[in-house]
mmCIF file of C-alpha atoms and ligand atoms in Angstrom:
data_model
loop_
_atom_site.group_PDB
_atom_site.id
_atom_site.type_symbol
_atom_site.label_atom_id
_atom_site.label_comp_id
_atom_site.label_asym_id
_atom_site.label_seq_id
_atom_site.Cartn_x
_atom_site.Cartn_y
_atom_site.Cartn_z
ATOM 1 C CA UNK L 1194 20.210 6.592 21.111
ATOM 2 C CA UNK L 1195 16.779 7.448 19.658
ATOM 3 C CA UNK L 1196 15.743 6.596 16.170
ATOM 4 C CA UNK L 1197 15.100 9.141 13.503
ATOM 5 C CA UNK L 1198 11.262 9.289 12.874
ATOM 6 C CA UNK L 1199 10.575 8.642 9.246
ATOM 7 C CA UNK L 1200 7.607 11.427 8.449
ATOM 8 C CA UNK L 1201 5.668 9.387 6.054
ATOM 9 C CA UNK L 1202 2.854 12.010 6.191
ATOM 10 C CA UNK L 1203 5.269 14.891 5.342
ATOM 11 C CA UNK L 1204 6.844 12.715 2.402
ATOM 12 C CA UNK L 1205 3.423 11.967 1.091
ATOM 13 C CA UNK L 1206 2.462 15.586 1.331
ATOM 14 C CA UNK L 1207 5.775 16.385 -0.818
ATOM 15 C CA UNK L 1208 4.842 13.643 -3.441
ATOM 16 C CA UNK L 1209 1.393 14.987 -3.655
ATOM 17 C CA UNK L 1210 2.618 18.636 -4.370
ATOM 18 C CA UNK L 1211 4.771 17.462 -7.090
ATOM 19 C CA UNK L 1212 1.979 15.424 -8.545
ATOM 20 C CA UNK L 1213 -0.407 18.611 -8.378
ATOM 21 C CA UNK L 1214 1.997 20.464 -10.793
ATOM 22 C CA UNK L 1215 2.134 17.533 -13.030
ATOM 23 C CA UNK L 1216 -1.580 17.289 -13.007
ATOM 24 C CA UNK L 1217 -2.131 20.790 -13.548
ATOM 25 C CA UNK L 1218 0.181 20.517 -16.939
ATOM 26 C CA UNK L 1219 -1.653 17.595 -18.058
ATOM 27 C CA UNK L 1220 -5.237 18.985 -17.598
ATOM 28 C CA UNK L 1221 -4.225 22.007 -19.620
ATOM 29 C CA UNK L 1222 -3.156 19.637 -22.434
ATOM 30 C CA UNK L 1223 -6.700 18.024 -22.038
ATOM 31 C CA UNK L 1224 -5.405 14.907 -20.215
ATOM 32 C CA UNK L 1225 -6.749 15.116 -16.673
ATOM 33 C CA UNK L 1226 -5.999 12.065 -14.925
ATOM 34 C CA UNK L 1227 -9.402 10.288 -13.592
ATOM 35 C CA UNK L 1228 -9.703 7.611 -10.878
ATOM 36 C CA UNK L 1229 -12.745 5.544 -10.201
ATOM 37 C CA UNK L 1230 -13.162 4.045 -6.831
ATOM 38 C CA UNK L 1231 -15.694 1.411 -5.745
ATOM 39 C CA UNK L 1232 -16.721 0.990 -2.378
ATOM 40 C CA UNK L 1233 -19.223 -1.776 -1.494
ATOM 41 C CA UNK L 1234 -20.793 -2.022 1.815
ATOM 42 C CA UNK L 1235 -20.355 0.092 5.050
ATOM 43 C CA UNK L 1236 -16.964 -1.091 6.472
ATOM 44 C CA UNK L 1237 -15.948 1.782 8.734
ATOM 45 C CA UNK L 1238 -12.167 1.464 7.982
ATOM 46 C CA UNK L 1239 -12.773 1.413 4.112
ATOM 47 C CA UNK L 1240 -15.042 4.372 4.287
ATOM 48 C CA UNK L 1241 -12.213 6.256 5.860
ATOM 49 C CA UNK L 1242 -9.647 5.247 3.393
ATOM 50 C CA UNK L 1243 -11.989 6.006 0.562
ATOM 51 C CA UNK L 1244 -12.676 9.582 1.874
ATOM 52 C CA UNK L 1245 -8.777 10.036 1.990
ATOM 53 C CA UNK L 1246 -8.231 8.803 -1.474
ATOM 54 C CA UNK L 1247 -11.172 11.282 -2.639
ATOM 55 C CA UNK L 1248 -9.609 14.236 -0.692
ATOM 56 C CA UNK L 1249 -6.185 13.502 -2.216
ATOM 57 C CA UNK L 1250 -7.733 13.424 -5.742
ATOM 58 C CA UNK L 1251 -9.219 16.823 -5.006
ATOM 59 C CA UNK L 1252 -6.252 18.336 -3.756
ATOM 60 C CA UNK L 1253 -4.042 17.259 -6.705
ATOM 61 C CA UNK L 1254 -6.583 17.787 -9.405
ATOM 62 C CA UNK L 1255 -7.496 14.424 -10.283
ATOM 63 C CA UNK L 1256 -10.891 13.602 -11.319
ATOM 64 C CA UNK L 1257 -12.427 11.149 -8.767
ATOM 65 C CA UNK L 1258 -15.802 9.104 -9.200
ATOM 66 C CA UNK L 1259 -16.816 7.254 -6.096
ATOM 67 C CA UNK L 1260 -19.149 4.485 -6.671
ATOM 68 C CA UNK L 1261 -20.885 3.618 -3.360
ATOM 69 C CA UNK L 1262 -22.748 0.326 -3.713
ATOM 70 C CA UNK L 1263 -24.818 -1.785 -0.991
ATOM 71 C CA UNK L 1264 -23.282 -4.807 0.654
ATOM 72 C CA UNK L 1265 -25.986 -6.829 -1.097
ATOM 73 C CA UNK L 1266 -25.079 -6.008 -4.577
ATOM 74 C CA UNK L 1267 -24.698 -9.022 -6.857
ATOM 75 C CA UNK L 1268 -21.505 -10.142 -8.175
ATOM 76 C CA UNK L 1269 -22.857 -9.473 -11.895
ATOM 77 C CA UNK L 1270 -23.859 -5.930 -11.090
ATOM 78 C CA UNK L 1271 -20.425 -5.292 -9.493
ATOM 79 C CA UNK L 1272 -18.773 -6.817 -12.633
ATOM 80 C CA UNK L 1273 -21.002 -4.623 -15.065
ATOM 81 C CA UNK L 1274 -19.776 -1.536 -13.163
ATOM 82 C CA UNK L 1275 -16.144 -2.538 -13.472
ATOM 83 C CA UNK L 1276 -16.725 -3.122 -17.350
ATOM 84 C CA UNK L 1277 -18.268 0.413 -17.490
ATOM 85 C CA UNK L 1278 -15.379 1.873 -15.877
ATOM 86 C CA UNK L 1279 -12.916 -0.287 -18.015
ATOM 87 C CA UNK L 1280 -14.796 1.261 -21.195
ATOM 88 C CA UNK L 1281 -14.820 4.974 -19.959
ATOM 89 C CA UNK L 1282 -12.085 7.085 -21.597
ATOM 90 C CA UNK L 1283 -11.900 9.568 -19.065
ATOM 91 C CA UNK L 1284 -11.242 7.072 -16.190
ATOM 92 C CA UNK L 1285 -7.673 5.841 -15.935
ATOM 93 C CA UNK L 1286 -7.436 4.038 -12.668
ATOM 94 C CA UNK L 1287 -9.965 1.822 -11.185
ATOM 95 C CA UNK L 1288 -9.655 0.657 -7.553
ATOM 96 C CA UNK L 1289 -12.246 -1.787 -5.849
ATOM 97 C CA UNK L 1290 -11.733 -1.255 -2.084
ATOM 98 C CA UNK L 1291 -10.926 -4.416 -0.228
ATOM 99 C CA UNK L 1292 -12.078 -6.461 1.586
ATOM 100 C CA UNK L 1293 -15.336 -7.060 -0.240
ATOM 101 C CA UNK L 1294 -18.575 -8.047 1.872
ATOM 102 C CA UNK L 1295 -19.059 -11.863 2.196
ATOM 103 C CA UNK L 1296 -20.463 -13.452 -0.732
ATOM 104 C CA UNK L 1297 -18.704 -11.605 -3.264
ATOM 105 C CA UNK L 1298 -15.785 -13.116 -5.373
ATOM 106 C CA UNK L 1299 -12.748 -10.864 -4.896
ATOM 107 C CA UNK L 1300 -10.753 -12.480 -7.368
ATOM 108 C CA UNK L 1301 -13.145 -12.522 -10.082
ATOM 109 C CA UNK L 1302 -13.793 -8.675 -9.499
ATOM 110 C CA UNK L 1303 -9.844 -8.013 -9.534
ATOM 111 C CA UNK L 1304 -9.678 -9.893 -12.847
ATOM 112 C CA UNK L 1305 -12.342 -7.914 -14.496
ATOM 113 C CA UNK L 1306 -10.554 -4.743 -13.933
ATOM 114 C CA UNK L 1307 -8.377 -3.838 -17.312
ATOM 115 C CA UNK L 1308 -4.835 -4.284 -16.380
ATOM 116 C CA UNK L 1309 -3.891 -0.843 -17.780
ATOM 117 C CA UNK L 1310 -6.209 0.521 -15.401
ATOM 118 C CA UNK L 1311 -5.298 -1.633 -12.284
ATOM 119 C CA UNK L 1312 -3.859 1.122 -10.220
ATOM 120 C CA UNK L 1313 -3.682 -1.216 -7.245
ATOM 121 C CA UNK L 1314 -1.423 -3.742 -9.021
ATOM 122 C CA UNK L 1315 -3.639 -6.629 -7.803
ATOM 123 C CA UNK L 1316 -4.582 -7.994 -11.332
ATOM 124 C CA UNK L 1317 -2.516 -11.354 -12.077
ATOM 125 C CA UNK L 1318 -1.040 -9.961 -15.079
ATOM 126 C CA UNK L 1319 0.465 -6.943 -13.312
ATOM 127 C CA UNK L 1320 1.639 -9.361 -10.420
ATOM 128 C CA UNK L 1321 3.333 -11.368 -13.145
ATOM 129 C CA UNK L 1322 4.808 -8.354 -14.736
ATOM 130 C CA UNK L 1323 6.202 -7.230 -11.257
ATOM 131 C CA UNK L 1324 7.562 -10.675 -10.580
ATOM 132 C CA UNK L 1325 9.513 -10.790 -13.956
ATOM 133 C CA UNK L 1326 10.531 -7.150 -13.469
ATOM 134 C CA UNK L 1327 8.725 -5.843 -16.598
ATOM 135 C CA UNK L 1328 6.932 -2.639 -15.147
ATOM 136 C CA UNK L 1329 3.159 -2.548 -14.906
ATOM 137 C CA UNK L 1330 1.357 -1.243 -11.805
ATOM 138 C CA UNK L 1331 2.953 -1.886 -8.460
ATOM 139 C CA UNK L 1332 0.917 -2.486 -5.342
ATOM 140 C CA UNK L 1333 0.624 1.095 -3.554
ATOM 141 C CA UNK L 1334 1.588 -0.034 0.010
ATOM 142 C CA UNK L 1335 4.862 -1.859 -1.033
ATOM 143 C CA UNK L 1336 5.711 1.009 -3.358
ATOM 144 C CA UNK L 1337 5.368 3.471 -0.483
ATOM 145 C CA UNK L 1338 7.413 1.338 1.753
ATOM 146 C CA UNK L 1339 10.350 1.314 -0.630
ATOM 147 C CA UNK L 1340 10.065 4.872 -1.086
ATOM 148 C CA UNK L 1341 10.250 5.636 2.450
ATOM 149 C CA UNK L 1342 13.374 3.508 2.749
ATOM 150 C CA UNK L 1343 14.860 5.539 -0.246
ATOM 151 C CA UNK L 1344 14.096 8.935 1.219
ATOM 152 C CA UNK L 1345 16.218 7.751 4.420
ATOM 153 C CA UNK L 1346 19.167 8.040 2.044
ATOM 154 C CA UNK L 1347 20.498 4.507 2.972
ATOM 155 C CA UNK L 1348 21.375 2.491 -0.142
ATOM 156 C CA UNK L 1349 19.177 -0.645 -0.413
ATOM 157 C CA UNK L 1350 21.754 -2.558 -2.405
ATOM 158 C CA UNK L 1351 23.260 -5.618 -0.573
ATOM 159 C CA UNK L 1352 21.181 -4.926 2.426
ATOM 160 C CA UNK L 1353 19.559 -7.801 4.452
ATOM 161 C CA UNK L 1354 15.832 -7.047 4.306
ATOM 162 C CA UNK L 1355 13.232 -9.012 6.254
ATOM 163 C CA UNK L 1356 9.608 -8.988 5.693
ATOM 164 C CA UNK L 1357 7.268 -10.122 8.196
ATOM 165 C CA UNK L 1358 4.115 -11.297 6.380
ATOM 166 C CA UNK L 1359 3.364 -12.882 3.039
ATOM 167 C CA UNK L 1360 0.057 -11.368 1.803
ATOM 168 C CA UNK L 1361 -0.503 -10.790 -1.835
ATOM 169 C CA UNK L 1362 -1.107 -7.031 -1.172
ATOM 170 C CA UNK L 1363 1.671 -6.153 1.280
ATOM 171 C CA UNK L 1364 4.262 -8.921 2.072
ATOM 172 C CA UNK L 1365 4.901 -10.641 -1.115
ATOM 173 C CA UNK L 1366 5.092 -7.602 -3.362
ATOM 174 C CA UNK L 1367 7.324 -5.772 -0.649
ATOM 175 C CA UNK L 1368 9.752 -8.627 -0.965
ATOM 176 C CA UNK L 1369 9.695 -8.617 -4.719
ATOM 177 C CA UNK L 1370 10.418 -4.938 -4.741
ATOM 178 C CA UNK L 1371 13.358 -5.171 -2.462
ATOM 179 C CA UNK L 1372 14.883 -7.933 -4.285
ATOM 180 C CA UNK L 1373 14.642 -5.752 -7.457
ATOM 181 C CA UNK L 1374 16.644 -3.265 -5.406
ATOM 182 C CA UNK L 1375 19.323 -5.776 -5.120
ATOM 183 C CA UNK L 1376 18.642 -6.484 -1.494
ATOM 184 C CA UNK L 1377 18.887 -9.776 0.047
ATOM 185 C CA UNK L 1378 15.359 -10.712 1.235
ATOM 186 C CA UNK L 1379 13.984 -13.047 3.803
ATOM 187 C CA UNK L 1380 10.185 -13.644 4.307
ATOM 188 C CA UNK L 1381 8.672 -14.619 7.582
ATOM 189 C CA UNK L 1382 5.151 -15.821 8.188
ATOM 190 C CA UNK L 1383 2.999 -17.588 10.775
ATOM 191 C CA UNK L 1384 5.032 -20.867 10.305
ATOM 192 C CA UNK L 1385 8.403 -19.331 10.479
ATOM 193 C CA UNK L 1386 10.333 -21.143 13.300
ATOM 194 C CA UNK L 1387 12.016 -18.161 14.981
ATOM 195 C CA UNK L 1388 10.592 -14.963 13.780
ATOM 196 C CA UNK L 1389 12.607 -12.935 16.258
ATOM 197 C CA UNK L 1390 15.983 -14.201 15.312
ATOM 198 C CA UNK L 1391 15.142 -13.615 11.634
ATOM 199 C CA UNK L 1392 14.396 -10.247 12.371
ATOM 200 C CA UNK L 1393 17.651 -9.661 14.343
ATOM 201 C CA UNK L 1394 19.543 -10.103 11.093
ATOM 202 C CA UNK L 1395 17.621 -7.232 9.292
ATOM 203 C CA UNK L 1396 19.216 -4.072 8.216
ATOM 204 C CA UNK L 1397 15.749 -3.199 6.847
ATOM 205 C CA UNK L 1398 12.529 -4.540 8.655
ATOM 206 C CA UNK L 1399 9.275 -4.513 7.209
ATOM 207 C CA UNK L 1400 6.555 -5.534 9.576
ATOM 208 C CA UNK L 1401 3.094 -6.404 7.868
ATOM 209 C CA UNK L 1402 1.374 -8.974 10.113
ATOM 210 C CA UNK L 1403 -1.802 -7.272 11.486
ATOM 211 C CA UNK L 1404 -0.731 -8.248 15.298
ATOM 212 C CA UNK L 1405 -0.617 -4.934 17.298
ATOM 213 C CA UNK L 1406 3.041 -4.308 18.759
ATOM 214 C CA UNK L 1407 4.264 -7.985 17.916
ATOM 215 C CA UNK L 1408 7.785 -6.591 17.061
ATOM 216 C CA UNK L 1409 9.832 -5.895 20.181
ATOM 217 C CA UNK L 1410 13.054 -4.168 21.145
ATOM 218 C CA UNK L 1411 15.195 -7.387 21.177
ATOM 219 C CA UNK L 1412 14.101 -8.476 17.590
ATOM 220 C CA UNK L 1413 15.846 -5.373 16.232
ATOM 221 C CA UNK L 1414 19.675 -5.258 14.947
ATOM 222 C CA UNK L 1415 20.871 -1.762 16.655
ATOM 223 C CA UNK L 1416 20.460 1.021 13.902
ATOM 224 C CA UNK L 1417 18.196 -1.050 11.628
ATOM 225 C CA UNK L 1418 15.549 0.855 9.600
ATOM 226 C CA UNK L 1419 11.976 -0.437 10.661
ATOM 227 C CA UNK L 1420 8.921 0.009 8.462
ATOM 228 C CA UNK L 1421 5.806 -0.602 10.180
ATOM 229 C CA UNK L 1422 3.026 -1.465 7.752
ATOM 230 C CA UNK L 1423 0.408 -2.533 10.616
ATOM 231 C CA UNK L 1424 -2.692 -0.713 11.147
ATOM 232 C CA UNK L 1425 -4.639 -2.272 14.442
ATOM 233 C CA UNK L 1426 -7.261 -0.590 16.274
ATOM 234 C CA UNK L 1427 -6.645 -1.174 20.021
ATOM 235 C CA UNK L 1428 -8.917 0.540 22.458
ATOM 236 C CA UNK L 1429 -9.992 2.946 19.706
ATOM 237 C CA UNK L 1430 -6.272 3.935 19.022
ATOM 238 C CA UNK L 1431 -4.316 3.179 15.876
ATOM 239 C CA UNK L 1432 -1.222 0.935 16.733
ATOM 240 C CA UNK L 1433 1.375 -0.618 14.255
ATOM 241 C CA UNK L 1434 2.585 -4.144 14.283
ATOM 242 C CA UNK L 1435 5.957 -2.710 15.936
ATOM 243 C CA UNK L 1436 6.238 -1.772 19.662
ATOM 244 C CA UNK L 1437 7.048 1.776 18.524
ATOM 245 C CA UNK L 1438 7.962 3.059 22.255
ATOM 246 C CA UNK L 1439 10.552 0.421 22.930
ATOM 247 C CA UNK L 1440 11.886 -0.228 19.259
ATOM 248 C CA UNK L 1441 12.714 3.574 18.806
ATOM 249 C CA UNK L 1442 15.361 3.119 21.292
ATOM 250 C CA UNK L 1443 17.424 0.468 19.403
ATOM 251 C CA UNK L 1444 16.203 1.205 15.559
ATOM 252 C CA UNK L 1445 18.120 3.776 13.626
ATOM 253 C CA UNK L 1446 14.906 5.120 11.787
ATOM 254 C CA UNK L 1447 11.467 4.193 12.314
ATOM 255 C CA UNK L 1448 7.923 4.838 10.851
ATOM 256 C CA UNK L 1449 5.138 6.048 13.450
ATOM 257 C CA UNK L 1450 1.477 4.638 13.102
ATOM 258 C CA UNK L 1451 -0.355 6.759 12.141
ATOM 259 C CA UNK L 1452 1.726 8.942 10.060
ATOM 260 C CA UNK L 1453 4.042 6.304 8.298
ATOM 261 C CA UNK L 1454 3.115 3.848 5.554
ATOM 262 C CA UNK L 1455 -0.679 4.797 5.535
ATOM 263 C CA UNK L 1456 -0.306 8.333 3.813
ATOM 264 C CA UNK L 1457 2.348 6.826 1.632
ATOM 265 C CA UNK L 1458 -0.192 4.103 0.312
ATOM 266 C CA UNK L 1459 -2.530 7.147 -0.803
ATOM 267 C CA UNK L 1460 0.269 9.060 -2.522
ATOM 268 C CA UNK L 1461 1.560 6.122 -4.355
ATOM 269 C CA UNK L 1462 -2.086 5.396 -5.498
ATOM 270 C CA UNK L 1463 -2.146 9.063 -6.756
ATOM 271 C CA UNK L 1464 1.034 8.680 -8.861
ATOM 272 C CA UNK L 1465 -0.185 5.309 -10.245
ATOM 273 C CA UNK L 1466 -3.089 7.235 -11.357
ATOM 274 C CA UNK L 1467 -1.214 9.925 -12.964
ATOM 275 C CA UNK L 1468 1.198 7.292 -14.779
ATOM 276 C CA UNK L 1469 -1.789 5.323 -16.111
ATOM 277 C CA UNK L 1470 -3.261 8.606 -17.614
ATOM 278 C CA UNK L 1471 0.221 9.229 -19.114
ATOM 279 C CA UNK L 1472 0.263 5.753 -20.641
ATOM 280 C CA UNK L 1473 -3.239 5.929 -21.905
HETATM 281 P P1 NAP R 430 -2.831 -10.534 6.091
HETATM 282 O O1 NAP R 430 -3.375 -10.885 4.736
HETATM 283 O O2 NAP R 430 -3.664 -10.839 7.227
HETATM 284 O O3 NAP R 430 -1.243 -11.128 6.283
HETATM 285 C C1 NAP R 430 -0.632 -11.332 7.510
HETATM 286 C C2 NAP R 430 0.562 -11.940 7.203
HETATM 287 O O4 NAP R 430 1.254 -12.013 8.570
HETATM 288 C C3 NAP R 430 0.293 -13.642 6.971
HETATM 289 O O5 NAP R 430 1.377 -13.702 5.774
HETATM 290 C C4 NAP R 430 0.475 -14.381 7.973
HETATM 291 O O6 NAP R 430 1.269 -15.560 7.851
HETATM 292 C C5 NAP R 430 1.598 -13.494 8.801
HETATM 293 N N1 NAP R 430 1.626 -13.762 10.460
HETATM 294 C C6 NAP R 430 0.482 -13.568 11.035
HETATM 295 N N2 NAP R 430 0.848 -13.724 12.367
HETATM 296 C C7 NAP R 430 2.192 -13.949 12.355
HETATM 297 C C8 NAP R 430 3.347 -14.168 13.401
HETATM 298 N N3 NAP R 430 2.826 -14.061 14.706
HETATM 299 N N4 NAP R 430 4.288 -14.318 13.006
HETATM 300 C C9 NAP R 430 4.871 -14.097 11.734
HETATM 301 N N5 NAP R 430 3.950 -13.878 10.821
HETATM 302 C C10 NAP R 430 2.482 -13.823 11.068
HETATM 303 O O7 NAP R 430 -2.510 -8.842 6.427
HETATM 304 P P2 NAP R 430 -1.983 -7.876 5.303
HETATM 305 O O8 NAP R 430 -3.185 -7.482 4.280
HETATM 306 O O9 NAP R 430 -0.813 -8.055 4.673
HETATM 307 O O10 NAP R 430 -1.789 -6.628 6.338
HETATM 308 C C11 NAP R 430 -0.866 -6.594 7.339
HETATM 309 C C12 NAP R 430 -1.085 -5.365 7.969
HETATM 310 O O11 NAP R 430 -0.891 -4.215 7.476
HETATM 311 C C13 NAP R 430 -2.492 -5.131 8.712
HETATM 312 O O12 NAP R 430 -2.284 -4.561 9.889
HETATM 313 C C14 NAP R 430 -3.048 -4.173 7.880
HETATM 314 O O13 NAP R 430 -4.111 -3.435 8.449
HETATM 315 C C15 NAP R 430 -1.980 -3.402 7.495
HETATM 316 N N6 NAP R 430 -2.148 -2.792 6.156
HETATM 317 C C16 NAP R 430 -1.692 -1.518 5.987
HETATM 318 C C17 NAP R 430 -1.698 -0.642 5.011
HETATM 319 C C18 NAP R 430 -1.164 0.782 4.794
HETATM 320 O O14 NAP R 430 -1.603 1.303 3.867
HETATM 321 N N7 NAP R 430 -0.697 1.173 5.969
HETATM 322 C C19 NAP R 430 -2.079 -1.370 3.859
HETATM 323 C C20 NAP R 430 -2.491 -2.724 3.746
HETATM 324 C C21 NAP R 430 -2.352 -3.340 5.063
HETATM 325 P P3 NAP R 430 0.460 -16.672 6.810
HETATM 326 O O15 NAP R 430 0.599 -16.383 5.622
HETATM 327 O O16 NAP R 430 1.118 -17.878 7.367
HETATM 328 O O17 NAP R 430 -0.969 -16.813 7.584
HETATM 329 N N1 LUD R 431 -8.206 -2.076 -0.940
HETATM 330 C C1 LUD R 431 -6.206 -0.781 -0.079
HETATM 331 N N2 LUD R 431 -7.842 -2.052 1.515
HETATM 332 C C2 LUD R 431 -7.256 -1.838 2.824
HETATM 333 N N3 LUD R 431 -3.719 5.489 7.252
HETATM 334 C C3 LUD R 431 -5.580 0.919 1.661
HETATM 335 C C4 LUD R 431 -4.931 2.186 3.752
HETATM 336 C C5 LUD R 431 -4.765 4.556 3.920
HETATM 337 N N4 LUD R 431 -8.033 -2.164 -3.455
HETATM 338 C C6 LUD R 431 -7.493 -1.710 -2.063
HETATM 339 O O1 LUD R 431 -5.799 1.852 0.847
HETATM 340 O O2 LUD R 431 -4.732 0.322 -1.343
HETATM 341 C C7 LUD R 431 -5.720 -0.587 -1.145
HETATM 342 N N5 LUD R 431 -6.501 -0.992 -2.308
HETATM 343 N N6 LUD R 431 -5.844 -0.342 1.215
HETATM 344 N N7 LUD R 431 -5.161 0.949 2.972
HETATM 345 C C8 LUD R 431 -5.220 -0.394 3.410
HETATM 346 C C9 LUD R 431 -5.780 -1.209 2.558
HETATM 347 C C10 LUD R 431 -7.444 -1.617 0.220
HETATM 348 C C11 LUD R 431 -4.580 2.056 5.077
HETATM 349 C C12 LUD R 431 -4.290 3.087 5.703
HETATM 350 C C13 LUD R 431 -4.253 4.465 5.372
HETATM 351 C C14 LUD R 431 -4.919 3.299 3.144
HETATM 352 C C15 LUD R 431 -4.003 5.597 6.000
HETATM 353 O O3 LUD R 431 -4.025 6.786 5.320
HETATM 354 C C16 LUD R 431 -3.479 6.713 8.074
HETATM 355 C C17 LUD R 431 -2.080 6.532 8.524
HETATM 356 O O4 LUD R 431 -1.675 5.339 9.010
HETATM 357 O O5 LUD R 431 -1.583 7.597 9.217
HETATM 358 C C18 LUD R 431 -4.570 6.606 9.254
HETATM 359 C C19 LUD R 431 -5.934 6.812 8.713
HETATM 360 C C20 LUD R 431 -6.963 6.143 9.871
HETATM 361 O O6 LUD R 431 -7.513 5.157 9.950
HETATM 362 O O7 LUD R 431 -7.238 7.118 10.787
#
């Protein structure tokens, strides 16, 4: 049996098309959503992601303002720019692309973003709101992961979800979201005794580790849904945290890399920006 391939790229495209209609209405009513993206330094991957975000905004009709800053900008200058965006009524979402170059304090920058405009959902206020189930912005990548599982048509309630990785931007919020969907959730990390054994119990497996092709065929319960968040560059090629070629023979459904979670991250960012503009 070969797994069904979950077409993240296609699903993201559907979501963007729905958003474009909504944005057209909002723009007619004088409420065009606006997104400010701050890119500091010249990390090539960050430049690619920011370009994709700008293109998605253009396609949907969201106004985007990209602030490109040199790597040696001071913490104070960066904080001032964030404050300007906070005050700007035409801007509904603010995203500071991570990671920031060495010498800049990420935590302080994130906390400077107005929680209402924090479309990444990284501000401690929004992290806390997510934890207690009280709305707020949800981090885009985990939101995309849950949306991909929903679109397989498999109910999440009562399922055993295993998340490998416990970062603040992917693993932890993904686990929280699945818990809210009434799944039973296990979180694995670098000190977990037997990650493979934990994974074998998963009906839904989320890999967010940053280790190319770590997850093997014998880690998978036959028929499981496998969501691969990993993006690793190996010999100039993008590969996930899941060994796709072998896992696809055991899983029930699986996301590819590229074309899985990545495009969903962008689509969910667009959705968060539209929602922020609707709330404003
Ligand atoms: P991260 O901050 O480096 O966190 C990695 C996590 O994996 C940590 O919790 C770490 O455990 C755990 N880990 C490392 N080695 C492990 C092992 N051998 N077994 C079990 N757990 C292990 O990474 P991240 O930011 O969450 O990103 C994870 C991956 O997703 C990366 O490839 C990244 O590029 C990708 N990503 C993709 C998107 C997207 O839109 N598709 C978005 C964000 C990130 P400890 O906590 O114990 O160190
Ligand atoms: N910082 C993100 N840093 C990195 N892949 C992304 C991402 C699109 N503040 C803040 O956008 O949400 C963020 N907010 N992140 N990421 C990673 C993370 C951030 C990763 C991949 C993609 C955004 C994506 O579209 C394509 C795919 O998987 O198909 C491949 C694109 C390629 O590299 O060719």
